[in-house]
Amino acid sequence: MSDNRVKICGLRSADDVTAAAQAGAAYVGFVFFPKSPRHVQIDEAATLAATAPVGLCKVALTVNASDAELDAITAQVPLDMLQLHGTESPARVAEVKARYGLPVMKAIGVADASDLPQIDVYSAVADQLLIDAKPPKDAVLPGGNGLAFDWRLLAGRKYWQRPWMLAGGLTPENVAEALRMTGANQVDVSSGVEVAPGQKDPTLIRSFVAAATAL
């Protein structure tokens, strides 16, 4: 098995967590964003996080969350990382990291080459970066839309200061190609392992992790 690492995001049940862990995922993500079909309440996430085996990195995905919202999440849910998936500024990323003492992953939407400089900007303050497809202008969700961007934009660009993760439109069928094309060694998937919005499929999770770690 390779050193490639997989994050399964948007988990909503204990079975989801078990499936991700048994498949060999390195990270699991819980979504705190009411507009998302993958949204979980704080008490639900606390229960799910408690079922995660030791060594599985538990990530909270938030979107432009206030300190009060983050206080409530971090007070109740045993987390290993915060993922900021909104329009948070570099200063806000630094604030969150300092306030909560947890590693922070910042999501950056990419549609074309003009979006790439933001990766360098945020690499100065975030612990990890998640390079995702930029959502359409009318999209309700900032991620989890099942959209990919042109992976050739990232080809040969292994120069960012922080570990980074590729996301956006990944599936068991295309993840190997995405890894080869971008040079990524971490990937994030949500809708690509679902049979309906918010409904994860253990067979798809196993297939995705197997494909991502076979290289």
C-alpha positions as a Python dict, from the first residue, in 0.01 Angstrom:
ca = {
    (1, 'M'): (0, 0, 0),
    (2, 'S'): (120, 351, -80),
    (3, 'D'): (162, 648, 152),
    (4, 'N'): (-141, 819, -6),
    (5, 'R'): (-395, 935, 252),
    (6, 'V'): (-772, 958, 211),
    (7, 'K'): (-1031, 1177, 382),
    (8, 'I'): (-1394, 1065, 373),
    (9, 'C'): (-1605, 1374, 440),
    (10, 'G'): (-1967, 1427, 532),
    (11, 'L'): (-2018, 1125, 756),
    (12, 'R'): (-2354, 1103, 930),
    (13, 'S'): (-2372, 762, 1097),
    (14, 'A'): (-2165, 524, 1305),
    (15, 'D'): (-2172, 285, 1011),
    (16, 'D'): (-2013, 556, 795),
    (17, 'V'): (-1730, 600, 1045),
    (18, 'T'): (-1677, 225, 1070),
    (19, 'A'): (-1673, 187, 692),
    (20, 'A'): (-1417, 466, 653),
    (21, 'A'): (-1194, 327, 927),
    (22, 'Q'): (-1210, -32, 801),
    (23, 'A'): (-1135, 81, 445),
    (24, 'G'): (-816, 249, 565),
    (25, 'A'): (-909, 618, 551),
    (26, 'A'): (-675, 851, 740),
    (27, 'Y'): (-933, 1127, 803),
    (28, 'V'): (-1308, 1150, 858),
    (29, 'G'): (-1498, 1475, 819),
    (30, 'F'): (-1814, 1598, 992),
    (31, 'V'): (-2003, 1883, 825),
    (32, 'F'): (-2144, 2166, 1035),
    (33, 'F'): (-2335, 2361, 771),
    (34, 'P'): (-2716, 2347, 786),
    (35, 'K'): (-2763, 2395, 410),
    (36, 'S'): (-2570, 2075, 339),
    (37, 'P'): (-2740, 1734, 313),
    (38, 'R'): (-2440, 1609, 513),
    (39, 'H'): (-2496, 1845, 807),
    (40, 'V'): (-2484, 1694, 1156),
    (41, 'Q'): (-2589, 1841, 1487),
    (42, 'I'): (-2317, 1892, 1744),
    (43, 'D'): (-2442, 1617, 1974),
    (44, 'E'): (-2463, 1376, 1681),
    (45, 'A'): (-2107, 1458, 1578),
    (46, 'A'): (-1986, 1409, 1934),
    (47, 'T'): (-2131, 1058, 1934),
    (48, 'L'): (-1983, 978, 1594),
    (49, 'A'): (-1639, 1112, 1683),
    (50, 'A'): (-1637, 899, 1996),
    (51, 'T'): (-1677, 587, 1781),
    (52, 'A'): (-1371, 666, 1569),
    (53, 'P'): (-1073, 441, 1640),
    (54, 'V'): (-751, 590, 1772),
    (55, 'G'): (-539, 727, 1490),
    (56, 'L'): (-828, 828, 1265),
    (57, 'C'): (-809, 1207, 1226),
    (58, 'K'): (-1145, 1368, 1307),
    (59, 'V'): (-1211, 1689, 1113),
    (60, 'A'): (-1489, 1946, 1158),
    (61, 'L'): (-1590, 2123, 836),
    (62, 'T'): (-1731, 2470, 897),
    (63, 'V'): (-1826, 2758, 666),
    (64, 'N'): (-1755, 3112, 788),
    (65, 'A'): (-1831, 2998, 1143),
    (66, 'S'): (-1835, 3249, 1429),
    (67, 'D'): (-1632, 3206, 1746),
    (68, 'A'): (-1955, 3113, 1926),
    (69, 'E'): (-2026, 2835, 1677),
    (70, 'L'): (-1671, 2704, 1692),
    (71, 'D'): (-1673, 2727, 2072),
    (72, 'A'): (-1982, 2504, 2083),
    (73, 'I'): (-1839, 2251, 1837),
    (74, 'T'): (-1496, 2222, 1998),
    (75, 'A'): (-1641, 2206, 2349),
    (76, 'Q'): (-1845, 1895, 2271),
    (77, 'V'): (-1680, 1712, 1982),
    (78, 'P'): (-1339, 1544, 2027),
    (79, 'L'): (-1162, 1680, 1719),
    (80, 'D'): (-816, 1663, 1569),
    (81, 'M'): (-852, 1936, 1305),
    (82, 'L'): (-1073, 2224, 1191),
    (83, 'Q'): (-1151, 2268, 821),
    (84, 'L'): (-1251, 2618, 711),
    (85, 'H'): (-1448, 2589, 390),
    (86, 'G'): (-1588, 2939, 348),
    (87, 'T'): (-1442, 3277, 256),
    (88, 'E'): (-1232, 3302, 571),
    (89, 'S'): (-942, 3546, 533),
    (90, 'P'): (-581, 3453, 613),
    (91, 'A'): (-616, 3659, 930),
    (92, 'R'): (-924, 3460, 1031),
    (93, 'V'): (-741, 3134, 970),
    (94, 'A'): (-464, 3251, 1203),
    (95, 'E'): (-720, 3360, 1464),
    (96, 'V'): (-895, 3023, 1463),
    (97, 'K'): (-566, 2836, 1490),
    (98, 'A'): (-456, 3049, 1785),
    (99, 'R'): (-791, 3037, 1965),
    (100, 'Y'): (-850, 2663, 1951),
    (101, 'G'): (-501, 2516, 1941),
    (102, 'L'): (-602, 2271, 1670),
    (103, 'P'): (-448, 2228, 1325),
    (104, 'V'): (-644, 2420, 1064),
    (105, 'M'): (-708, 2309, 706),
    (106, 'K'): (-818, 2585, 468),
    (107, 'A'): (-1018, 2498, 158),
    (108, 'I'): (-933, 2695, -157),
    (109, 'G'): (-1158, 2686, -463),
    (110, 'V'): (-986, 2660, -801),
    (111, 'A'): (-1146, 2722, -1138),
    (112, 'D'): (-850, 2851, -1340),
    (113, 'A'): (-487, 2960, -1303),
    (114, 'S'): (-587, 3294, -1152),
    (115, 'D'): (-699, 3113, -837),
    (116, 'L'): (-362, 2946, -771),
    (117, 'P'): (-186, 3240, -597),
    (118, 'Q'): (-432, 3207, -308),
    (119, 'I'): (-272, 2873, -229),
    (120, 'D'): (56, 3044, -145),
    (121, 'V'): (-122, 3311, 58),
    (122, 'Y'): (-301, 3059, 278),
    (123, 'S'): (-5, 2825, 306),
    (124, 'A'): (155, 3091, 525),
    (125, 'V'): (-113, 3053, 793),
    (126, 'A'): (-288, 2715, 755),
    (127, 'D'): (-150, 2378, 863),
    (128, 'Q'): (-295, 2204, 559),
    (129, 'L'): (-465, 2311, 238),
    (130, 'L'): (-758, 2154, 57),
    (131, 'I'): (-759, 2235, -313),
    (132, 'D'): (-1120, 2201, -429),
    (133, 'A'): (-1324, 2289, -735),
    (134, 'K'): (-1460, 2643, -704),
    (135, 'P'): (-1840, 2619, -673),
    (136, 'P'): (-2060, 2776, -939),
    (137, 'K'): (-2171, 3131, -859),
    (138, 'D'): (-2527, 3016, -783),
    (139, 'A'): (-2425, 2714, -575),
    (140, 'V'): (-2575, 2668, -230),
    (141, 'L'): (-2282, 2460, -109),
    (142, 'P'): (-1916, 2572, -104),
    (143, 'G'): (-1808, 2211, -163),
    (144, 'G'): (-1948, 1862, -200),
    (145, 'N'): (-2096, 1950, -538),
    (146, 'G'): (-1934, 1661, -723),
    (147, 'L'): (-1749, 1900, -954),
    (148, 'A'): (-1390, 1863, -1068),
    (149, 'F'): (-1155, 2131, -1197),
    (150, 'D'): (-882, 2099, -1458),
    (151, 'W'): (-623, 1892, -1273),
    (152, 'R'): (-358, 1997, -1522),
    (153, 'L'): (-346, 2329, -1335),
    (154, 'L'): (-170, 2149, -1051),
    (155, 'A'): (59, 1927, -1258),
    (156, 'G'): (418, 1948, -1135),
    (157, 'R'): (338, 2206, -867),
    (158, 'K'): (478, 2030, -560),
    (159, 'Y'): (609, 2352, -410),
    (160, 'W'): (355, 2464, -152),
    (161, 'Q'): (477, 2508, 201),
    (162, 'R'): (210, 2290, 359),
    (163, 'P'): (64, 1944, 310),
    (164, 'W'): (-229, 1964, 72),
    (165, 'M'): (-527, 1757, -25),
    (166, 'L'): (-705, 1731, -361),
    (167, 'A'): (-1085, 1746, -368),
    (168, 'G'): (-1368, 1801, -611),
    (169, 'G'): (-1547, 1546, -826),
    (170, 'L'): (-1331, 1253, -721),
    (171, 'T'): (-1471, 900, -758),
    (172, 'P'): (-1336, 546, -730),
    (173, 'E'): (-1304, 551, -1110),
    (174, 'N'): (-1101, 872, -1150),
    (175, 'V'): (-902, 914, -828),
    (176, 'A'): (-596, 726, -955),
    (177, 'E'): (-579, 949, -1263),
    (178, 'A'): (-620, 1258, -1044),
    (179, 'L'): (-332, 1151, -822),
    (180, 'R'): (-106, 1081, -1116),
    (181, 'M'): (-191, 1408, -1289),
    (182, 'T'): (-154, 1638, -988),
    (183, 'G'): (113, 1469, -780),
    (184, 'A'): (-116, 1486, -476),
    (185, 'N'): (-69, 1230, -201),
    (186, 'Q'): (-386, 1320, -11),
    (187, 'V'): (-743, 1321, -143),
    (188, 'D'): (-1083, 1415, -6),
    (189, 'V'): (-1414, 1264, -118),
    (190, 'S'): (-1775, 1315, -22),
    (191, 'S'): (-2036, 1288, -297),
    (192, 'G'): (-1815, 1046, -491),
    (193, 'V'): (-1884, 770, -238),
    (194, 'E'): (-2258, 832, -202),
    (195, 'V'): (-2565, 667, -352),
    (196, 'A'): (-2776, 975, -267),
    (197, 'P'): (-2686, 1315, -118),
    (198, 'G'): (-2558, 1251, 233),
    (199, 'Q'): (-2594, 872, 204),
    (200, 'K'): (-2254, 706, 205),
    (201, 'D'): (-2204, 360, 55),
    (202, 'P'): (-1950, 131, 226),
    (203, 'T'): (-1868, -48, -98),
    (204, 'L'): (-1789, 281, -271),
    (205, 'I'): (-1579, 391, 27),
    (206, 'R'): (-1375, 70, 10),
    (207, 'S'): (-1334, 103, -367),
    (208, 'F'): (-1225, 466, -339),
    (209, 'V'): (-966, 406, -68),
    (210, 'A'): (-834, 102, -251),
    (211, 'A'): (-795, 297, -576),
    (212, 'A'): (-633, 594, -402),
    (213, 'T'): (-381, 385, -211),
    (214, 'A'): (-292, 139, -486),
    (215, 'L'): (-43, 374, -652),
}
